[in-house]
XYZ file of C-alpha atoms in Angstrom:
163
model
C 35.128 77.239 -16.689
C 37.467 80.284 -17.668
C 38.343 83.280 -15.618
C 39.934 86.527 -16.867
C 43.396 87.273 -15.551
C 43.487 90.701 -16.867
C 44.983 92.487 -19.930
C 48.357 91.288 -19.413
C 50.484 87.964 -19.136
C 51.074 86.830 -15.761
C 54.759 86.096 -14.911
C 54.579 82.314 -15.409
C 53.104 82.776 -18.926
C 55.395 85.488 -19.865
C 58.178 83.340 -19.149
C 56.866 80.664 -21.039
C 56.212 82.715 -24.045
C 59.413 84.837 -23.827
C 61.727 81.958 -25.424
C 63.959 82.008 -22.349
C 63.460 78.299 -22.027
C 62.731 77.688 -25.861
C 64.182 74.123 -26.212
C 62.174 72.531 -23.698
C 58.928 73.914 -25.343
C 60.140 72.793 -28.959
C 57.619 70.165 -30.601
C 54.671 71.864 -28.825
C 52.137 73.866 -31.089
C 50.121 77.018 -30.194
C 46.955 77.446 -32.131
C 46.123 80.758 -33.413
C 42.755 81.887 -34.147
C 41.803 84.757 -36.396
C 38.501 85.962 -37.902
C 37.936 85.561 -41.686
C 35.817 87.880 -43.788
C 32.630 85.887 -43.023
C 33.048 86.179 -39.278
C 34.020 82.570 -38.757
C 37.231 81.557 -36.676
C 40.164 80.694 -38.738
C 42.853 78.413 -37.103
C 46.412 77.926 -37.678
C 49.167 76.199 -35.751
C 52.455 78.060 -34.615
C 55.275 76.557 -32.771
C 56.972 78.106 -29.703
C 59.720 79.085 -32.060
C 57.299 81.443 -33.920
C 56.010 83.094 -30.833
C 57.784 85.534 -28.301
C 56.249 87.797 -25.604
C 58.523 90.882 -25.447
C 56.616 92.039 -22.204
C 53.390 91.366 -20.346
C 51.232 93.171 -23.072
C 53.303 92.369 -26.337
C 53.579 89.122 -28.159
C 55.409 88.982 -31.679
C 54.582 86.208 -34.192
C 56.115 85.254 -37.467
C 53.470 83.833 -39.809
C 53.313 83.314 -43.594
C 53.229 86.676 -45.204
C 50.427 85.529 -47.826
C 48.476 83.333 -45.468
C 44.646 83.749 -44.525
C 45.770 84.154 -41.103
C 47.909 87.193 -42.042
C 45.464 88.770 -44.060
C 42.628 88.291 -41.502
C 45.142 90.018 -38.768
C 45.600 92.949 -41.301
C 41.937 93.324 -42.105
C 40.182 92.638 -38.646
C 43.310 92.839 -36.162
C 41.912 90.215 -33.732
C 43.517 87.042 -32.632
C 43.345 84.471 -29.894
C 46.321 82.330 -28.927
C 45.600 79.013 -27.168
C 48.107 77.548 -24.776
C 46.524 74.096 -24.007
C 49.001 71.881 -22.016
C 48.629 69.665 -18.979
C 49.868 72.177 -16.600
C 48.116 75.341 -18.037
C 45.399 76.038 -20.324
C 44.892 79.860 -21.208
C 43.335 81.753 -24.046
C 45.163 85.146 -24.971
C 42.820 87.511 -26.846
C 44.873 90.125 -28.613
C 44.880 92.757 -31.212
C 47.298 93.135 -34.117
C 48.670 96.370 -33.243
C 51.725 96.447 -35.650
C 52.784 94.985 -38.863
C 52.915 92.985 -40.794
C 56.589 93.672 -41.477
C 58.955 91.776 -43.675
C 61.297 89.249 -42.003
C 64.817 89.584 -43.487
C 65.932 86.382 -44.904
C 62.428 84.874 -44.995
C 60.705 86.390 -47.907
C 57.464 84.482 -47.627
C 57.090 85.536 -43.761
C 56.081 88.313 -41.840
C 56.402 89.614 -38.293
C 53.117 90.791 -36.669
C 53.037 92.471 -33.018
C 50.124 91.697 -30.971
C 48.723 93.612 -27.997
C 47.392 91.491 -25.205
C 43.800 92.687 -24.399
C 42.523 89.769 -21.993
C 44.090 86.483 -20.711
C 41.539 83.747 -19.939
C 42.529 80.808 -17.589
C 40.451 77.848 -18.028
C 40.187 75.108 -15.371
C 37.666 72.276 -14.912
C 34.622 73.187 -12.858
C 33.818 71.561 -9.562
C 31.113 69.305 -11.296
C 33.859 67.944 -13.826
C 35.857 66.204 -10.875
C 39.269 65.280 -11.754
C 38.895 65.852 -15.573
C 42.029 67.376 -16.916
C 44.054 68.207 -20.051
C 46.392 65.098 -20.495
C 48.732 66.297 -23.352
C 49.642 69.084 -25.612
C 49.337 69.482 -29.224
C 52.782 68.315 -30.606
C 54.729 68.129 -33.862
C 57.730 66.359 -35.152
C 60.504 66.492 -36.067
C 61.462 69.318 -33.561
C 63.477 71.901 -35.735
C 67.123 72.598 -35.223
C 67.626 76.027 -33.652
C 70.665 76.178 -35.934
C 68.629 75.954 -39.220
C 68.782 79.244 -41.207
C 65.100 79.619 -41.345
C 65.108 79.109 -37.408
C 67.845 81.746 -36.809
C 65.793 84.184 -39.162
C 62.737 83.521 -37.145
C 64.320 84.119 -33.832
C 66.310 87.157 -35.074
C 63.022 88.851 -36.288
C 61.139 88.238 -32.926
C 63.973 89.873 -31.107
C 63.760 93.040 -33.116
C 61.510 96.126 -32.080
C 59.636 96.647 -35.204
C 59.754 100.133 -36.787
C 62.754 101.226 -34.939
């Protein structure tokens, strides 16, 4: 059962998405759900490398500039990020508020700024007993933070767009 935590990231989630401890989250995926032109959910997977919370209300993401997800964000501006891990399950409902902006040194990618509108925390209901999430969504191999594309992604996420 989910409950709203309000229109901003709580401190623990802000810290997790701020990239302050990025190496410990590499290899984990974060689903991003947008809405396609037929009104259907459209999923894609991001890594913690491609997501950065700038503050409790602002999340920056780097995605394919010509992807359906980028087009959906441009056309409908709605997105939900899912953090589904053993210690935390939250759904971050957001609106694309800025972008897409080109990413220097990554011609096929774009930076999009999301404004957090609601954070929902999901936890088992009493009737579900000890049911819980036992693992996160993982990928391999884990990228090197020294790779040129990783450095360009991190640099883009650290910038304040339009300034």
